[in-house]
């Protein structure tokens, strides 16, 4: 079973304004509402690729109820904890001359709520996959990823961590199965600027020495690099297309990678499917479906990446 954790899920209100101007009344030319949160995105793309998962996390208020309703339509299970105080976030994604985001705060999560999450995580078994991704609400200690991994250590659970800075560094001693920084985040971890693929590979291997099993580094238009636990290094290019949406592309890559790896254990196949899924979502207004992903997968295969 695959589990994803989204500590602070949201409703993403995506609104397009042709020419946004501060200080005046602006009228939308298009608007959509999606379930937001990195773990939810991973679960949604996994479902599109035919892999079931259970989404864990916290919801509250009328927005939380709407998130639960929409999750059912996305085709995966959820076992969220209902929080008493506050409401789940509404995040505004404004698309105009530039892309602007305004993210809500989220509910107040108590110690009892965290204990309820631990109870759910304690049921995971050997061979299960757990995806920890996204930011941490202010009401939760910022060492929560580390505490979860310490709690599950030794149980044979493959844990994927998609986080930045200290959230990521702290979990490395617990040997996450996969981490997915982008090239800029990788440079920030070591306070360097990485311009060449050789440099990215070098610093990715440094994260392995700190404990990561597999390191997947996304490089936007330059593709991605995977450094595996077996010592192999794979590089994948990007298919042709027009970027329409930056939200969820990284989560789609994680989902595609997991789906590919769980299909046949091939890291090369996992990287190709992950790259196709990430690009397909970037080329779509929302998260990509299976047809769009597999079309790009075939393109990457034909081009020899």
Coordinates of C-alpha atoms in Angstrom, one line a residue:
X1 CA 0.0 0.0 0.0
X2 CA 1.1 3.6 -0.7
X3 CA 0.4 6.3 1.8
X4 CA 0.8 10.0 1.3
X5 CA 0.8 12.7 4.1
X6 CA -0.4 16.2 3.5
X7 CA -0.1 18.2 6.7
X8 CA -1.8 21.3 5.3
X9 CA -4.2 20.4 2.4
X10 CA -6.1 23.2 0.7
X11 CA -8.5 24.2 -1.9
X12 CA -6.6 25.9 -4.7
X13 CA -8.6 28.7 -6.3
X14 CA -6.9 29.2 -9.6
X15 CA -8.0 32.5 -11.3
X16 CA -6.8 33.9 -14.6
X17 CA -6.9 37.7 -15.1
X18 CA -5.8 39.0 -18.5
X19 CA -4.1 42.2 -17.2
X20 CA -4.0 42.3 -13.4
X21 CA -3.6 45.8 -12.0
X22 CA -3.0 46.6 -8.3
X23 CA -5.5 49.0 -6.6
X24 CA -8.3 48.5 -9.1
X25 CA -11.2 46.0 -9.6
X26 CA -10.0 43.1 -11.7
X27 CA -12.3 40.6 -13.4
X28 CA -11.4 37.0 -13.9
X29 CA -11.4 35.5 -17.4
X30 CA -11.2 32.0 -16.1
X31 CA -11.4 30.2 -12.7
X32 CA -11.0 26.7 -11.4
X33 CA -10.9 25.0 -8.0
X34 CA -8.6 22.0 -7.3
X35 CA -7.6 20.1 -4.2
X36 CA -4.2 21.4 -3.2
X37 CA -1.3 19.9 -1.3
X38 CA 1.7 18.0 -2.4
X39 CA 0.6 14.6 -1.0
X40 CA -2.8 14.9 -2.5
X41 CA -1.2 15.7 -5.9
X42 CA 0.9 12.6 -5.6
X43 CA -2.1 10.4 -4.7
X44 CA -4.1 11.9 -7.6
X45 CA -1.4 11.2 -10.3
X46 CA -0.9 7.7 -8.8
X47 CA -4.6 7.1 -9.2
X48 CA -4.4 8.3 -12.8
X49 CA -1.7 5.7 -13.4
X50 CA -3.6 2.9 -11.8
X51 CA -2.0 2.8 -8.4
X52 CA -4.2 3.1 -5.3
X53 CA -3.1 5.1 -2.2
X54 CA -4.4 6.4 1.0
X55 CA -4.0 10.1 1.8
X56 CA -3.4 11.0 5.4
X57 CA -3.3 14.4 7.0
X58 CA -5.6 17.0 8.7
X59 CA -8.7 18.8 7.5
X60 CA -11.0 21.3 9.3
X61 CA -14.1 23.4 8.6
X62 CA -16.3 23.6 5.5
X63 CA -13.2 23.7 3.3
X64 CA -12.0 20.4 4.8
X65 CA -15.4 18.8 4.0
X66 CA -15.0 20.0 0.4
X67 CA -11.5 18.5 0.2
X68 CA -12.9 15.2 1.4
X69 CA -15.7 15.3 -1.2
X70 CA -13.3 16.1 -4.0
X71 CA -10.8 13.4 -3.0
X72 CA -13.5 10.8 -3.6
X73 CA -13.9 12.0 -7.2
X74 CA -10.1 11.9 -7.7
X75 CA -10.1 8.1 -7.2
X76 CA -8.1 7.4 -4.0
X77 CA -8.8 6.7 -0.4
X78 CA -8.3 9.1 2.5
X79 CA -8.1 8.7 6.2
X80 CA -7.8 12.4 7.3
X81 CA -8.0 13.5 10.9
X82 CA -10.8 16.1 11.6
X83 CA -9.3 19.1 13.4
X84 CA -11.5 21.2 15.7
X85 CA -10.1 24.7 15.4
X86 CA -9.8 26.7 12.2
X87 CA -10.4 25.6 8.7
X88 CA -8.4 24.0 5.9
X89 CA -6.7 26.5 3.6
X90 CA -7.9 28.3 0.5
X91 CA -4.9 29.1 -1.6
X92 CA -5.2 31.7 -4.4
X93 CA -3.2 31.1 -7.6
X94 CA -3.4 34.3 -9.7
X95 CA -2.3 33.9 -13.3
X96 CA -1.7 37.0 -15.3
X97 CA 1.4 38.7 -16.6
X98 CA 3.1 36.8 -13.8
X99 CA 2.1 34.0 -11.6
X100 CA 1.3 35.0 -8.0
X101 CA 0.2 32.9 -5.0
X102 CA -1.5 33.8 -1.8
X103 CA -1.6 30.8 0.6
X104 CA -3.9 30.5 3.6
X105 CA -2.8 29.5 7.1
X106 CA -4.7 26.3 7.8
X107 CA -6.2 25.0 11.1
X108 CA -4.6 24.7 14.5
X109 CA -3.3 21.1 15.0
X110 CA -3.0 19.9 18.5
X111 CA -0.8 17.3 20.2
X112 CA -3.8 14.9 20.3
X113 CA -4.2 15.4 16.5
X114 CA -0.5 14.4 16.0
X115 CA -1.0 11.3 18.2
X116 CA -3.9 10.3 16.0
X117 CA -1.7 10.6 12.9
X118 CA 1.0 8.4 14.6
X119 CA -1.7 5.8 15.3
X120 CA -2.4 5.6 11.6
X121 CA 1.2 5.4 10.7
X122 CA 1.9 2.7 13.2
X123 CA -0.3 0.4 11.1
X124 CA 2.1 0.6 8.1
X125 CA 3.8 -2.7 7.3
X126 CA 6.9 -3.9 5.6
X127 CA 6.9 -3.1 1.9
X128 CA 4.5 -0.2 2.2
X129 CA 5.5 3.2 0.7
X130 CA 5.1 6.5 2.6
X131 CA 5.4 9.9 0.9
X132 CA 6.2 12.9 3.1
X133 CA 6.0 16.1 1.2
X134 CA 5.3 19.8 1.5
X135 CA 5.5 22.5 4.1
X136 CA 4.7 22.2 7.8
X137 CA 2.0 24.3 9.5
X138 CA 3.1 26.7 12.2
X139 CA 1.2 24.7 14.8
X140 CA 3.4 21.6 14.2
X141 CA 7.0 21.2 15.3
X142 CA 9.3 21.5 12.3
X143 CA 11.0 18.2 13.2
X144 CA 7.9 16.2 12.4
X145 CA 9.4 14.4 9.4
X146 CA 12.3 13.4 11.4
X147 CA 10.1 12.1 14.2
X148 CA 7.9 10.1 11.8
X149 CA 11.0 8.5 10.2
X150 CA 12.5 7.6 13.6
X151 CA 9.2 6.1 14.7
X152 CA 9.0 3.9 11.5
X153 CA 12.7 3.1 11.4
X154 CA 13.5 -0.6 11.0
X155 CA 10.0 -1.6 9.8
X156 CA 11.0 -2.0 6.1
X157 CA 8.9 0.9 4.9
X158 CA 10.1 2.8 1.8
X159 CA 9.8 6.5 2.6
X160 CA 9.9 9.2 0.0
X161 CA 10.7 12.8 1.2
X162 CA 10.1 15.8 -1.0
X163 CA 11.1 18.7 1.2
X164 CA 13.7 21.5 1.4
X165 CA 16.5 22.8 3.6
X166 CA 16.4 21.5 7.3
X167 CA 13.3 19.4 6.7
X168 CA 15.3 17.3 4.3
X169 CA 18.7 17.3 5.9
X170 CA 17.3 16.1 9.2
X171 CA 15.8 12.9 7.7
X172 CA 18.9 11.8 5.8
X173 CA 20.3 9.7 8.7
X174 CA 17.1 7.6 8.6
X175 CA 17.8 6.6 5.0
X176 CA 14.8 7.7 2.9
X177 CA 14.2 5.6 -0.1
X178 CA 14.0 8.6 -2.4
X179 CA 14.5 12.4 -2.0
X180 CA 13.7 14.9 -4.8
X181 CA 15.4 18.3 -4.6
X182 CA 15.6 20.5 -7.7
X183 CA 18.9 21.8 -8.7
X184 CA 18.5 25.1 -7.0
X185 CA 17.4 23.4 -3.7
X186 CA 20.3 21.1 -3.9
X187 CA 22.7 24.0 -4.3
X188 CA 21.1 25.8 -1.3
X189 CA 21.7 22.8 0.9
X190 CA 25.5 23.2 0.4
X191 CA 25.4 27.0 -0.2
X192 CA 26.8 26.7 -3.7
X193 CA 25.5 27.5 -7.2
X194 CA 25.2 24.5 -9.4
X195 CA 25.5 25.1 -13.2
X196 CA 26.7 21.9 -14.7
X197 CA 25.3 18.4 -14.6
X198 CA 28.6 17.0 -13.3
X199 CA 28.3 19.3 -10.3
X200 CA 24.7 18.3 -9.7
X201 CA 25.7 14.6 -9.7
X202 CA 28.6 15.3 -7.3
X203 CA 26.4 17.1 -4.8
X204 CA 23.7 14.5 -5.2
X205 CA 26.2 11.8 -4.2
X206 CA 27.0 13.9 -1.1
X207 CA 23.4 13.5 -0.1
X208 CA 23.7 9.8 -0.5
X209 CA 26.7 9.8 1.8
X210 CA 24.6 11.5 4.3
X211 CA 22.0 8.7 4.1
X212 CA 19.7 9.1 1.2
X213 CA 19.2 5.9 -0.9
X214 CA 18.1 7.4 -4.2
X215 CA 18.5 11.0 -5.2
X216 CA 16.3 12.4 -8.0
X217 CA 17.2 16.0 -9.0
X218 CA 14.8 17.9 -11.3
X219 CA 16.4 20.5 -13.5
X220 CA 13.3 22.2 -15.1
X221 CA 14.0 22.5 -18.8
X222 CA 17.2 20.6 -18.6
X223 CA 15.5 17.4 -17.5
X224 CA 16.4 15.3 -14.5
X225 CA 19.2 13.2 -13.0
X226 CA 18.8 10.1 -10.9
X227 CA 21.6 8.7 -8.6
X228 CA 20.5 5.3 -7.5
X229 CA 21.4 3.2 -4.4
X230 CA 23.1 0.8 -6.9
X231 CA 25.6 3.4 -7.8
X232 CA 24.1 4.1 -11.3
X233 CA 23.5 7.6 -12.7
X234 CA 20.7 8.2 -15.2
X235 CA 19.9 11.4 -17.0
X236 CA 16.6 12.1 -18.7
X237 CA 15.7 15.0 -21.0
X238 CA 12.4 16.7 -21.3
X239 CA 9.7 16.3 -24.0
X240 CA 8.5 19.1 -26.2
X241 CA 5.6 21.2 -25.0
X242 CA 4.4 24.5 -23.6
X243 CA 4.5 25.1 -19.9
X244 CA 1.1 26.2 -18.7
X245 CA 1.2 25.3 -15.0
X246 CA 4.0 25.1 -12.4
X247 CA 1.8 23.7 -9.6
X248 CA 2.0 20.0 -9.1
X249 CA 4.7 19.2 -11.7
X250 CA 7.2 18.0 -9.0
X251 CA 4.5 16.0 -7.2
X252 CA 3.6 14.4 -10.5
X253 CA 7.3 13.4 -11.1
X254 CA 7.3 11.7 -7.6
X255 CA 4.1 9.8 -8.4
X256 CA 5.3 8.8 -11.9
X257 CA 8.7 7.6 -10.4
X258 CA 6.9 5.5 -7.8
X259 CA 4.5 4.0 -10.3
X260 CA 7.3 3.1 -12.6
X261 CA 9.5 1.6 -9.9
X262 CA 6.6 -0.4 -8.4
X263 CA 5.8 -1.8 -11.9
X264 CA 9.0 -3.6 -12.5
X265 CA 11.8 -2.3 -10.2
X266 CA 13.7 -0.6 -13.0
X267 CA 15.1 2.8 -12.0
X268 CA 15.5 3.8 -15.7
X269 CA 11.8 3.1 -16.3
X270 CA 10.9 4.9 -13.1
X271 CA 12.9 8.0 -14.1
X272 CA 11.3 8.1 -17.6
X273 CA 7.8 7.7 -16.3
X274 CA 8.5 10.3 -13.6
X275 CA 9.8 12.7 -16.1
X276 CA 6.8 12.2 -18.4
X277 CA 4.4 12.7 -15.5
X278 CA 6.1 15.9 -14.4
X279 CA 6.2 17.3 -17.9
X280 CA 2.6 16.3 -18.6
X281 CA 1.3 18.2 -15.6
X282 CA 3.5 21.2 -16.5
X283 CA 1.9 21.2 -20.0
X284 CA -1.6 21.0 -18.5
X285 CA -3.9 23.4 -16.7
X286 CA -4.2 20.9 -13.8
X287 CA -2.7 17.5 -13.0
X288 CA -2.2 15.3 -16.0
X289 CA -4.1 12.2 -16.8
X290 CA -2.7 8.8 -17.9
X291 CA -3.1 9.5 -21.7
X292 CA -1.1 12.7 -21.5
X293 CA 1.6 11.0 -19.4
X294 CA 2.0 7.9 -21.6
X295 CA 2.1 10.0 -24.7
X296 CA 5.1 11.8 -23.3
X297 CA 6.6 8.6 -22.0
X298 CA 6.6 7.2 -25.6
X299 CA 8.2 10.5 -26.9
X300 CA 11.0 10.2 -24.3
X301 CA 11.6 6.6 -25.3
X302 CA 11.7 7.4 -29.0
X303 CA 14.1 10.3 -28.5
X304 CA 16.5 7.9 -26.7
X305 CA 16.5 9.8 -23.4

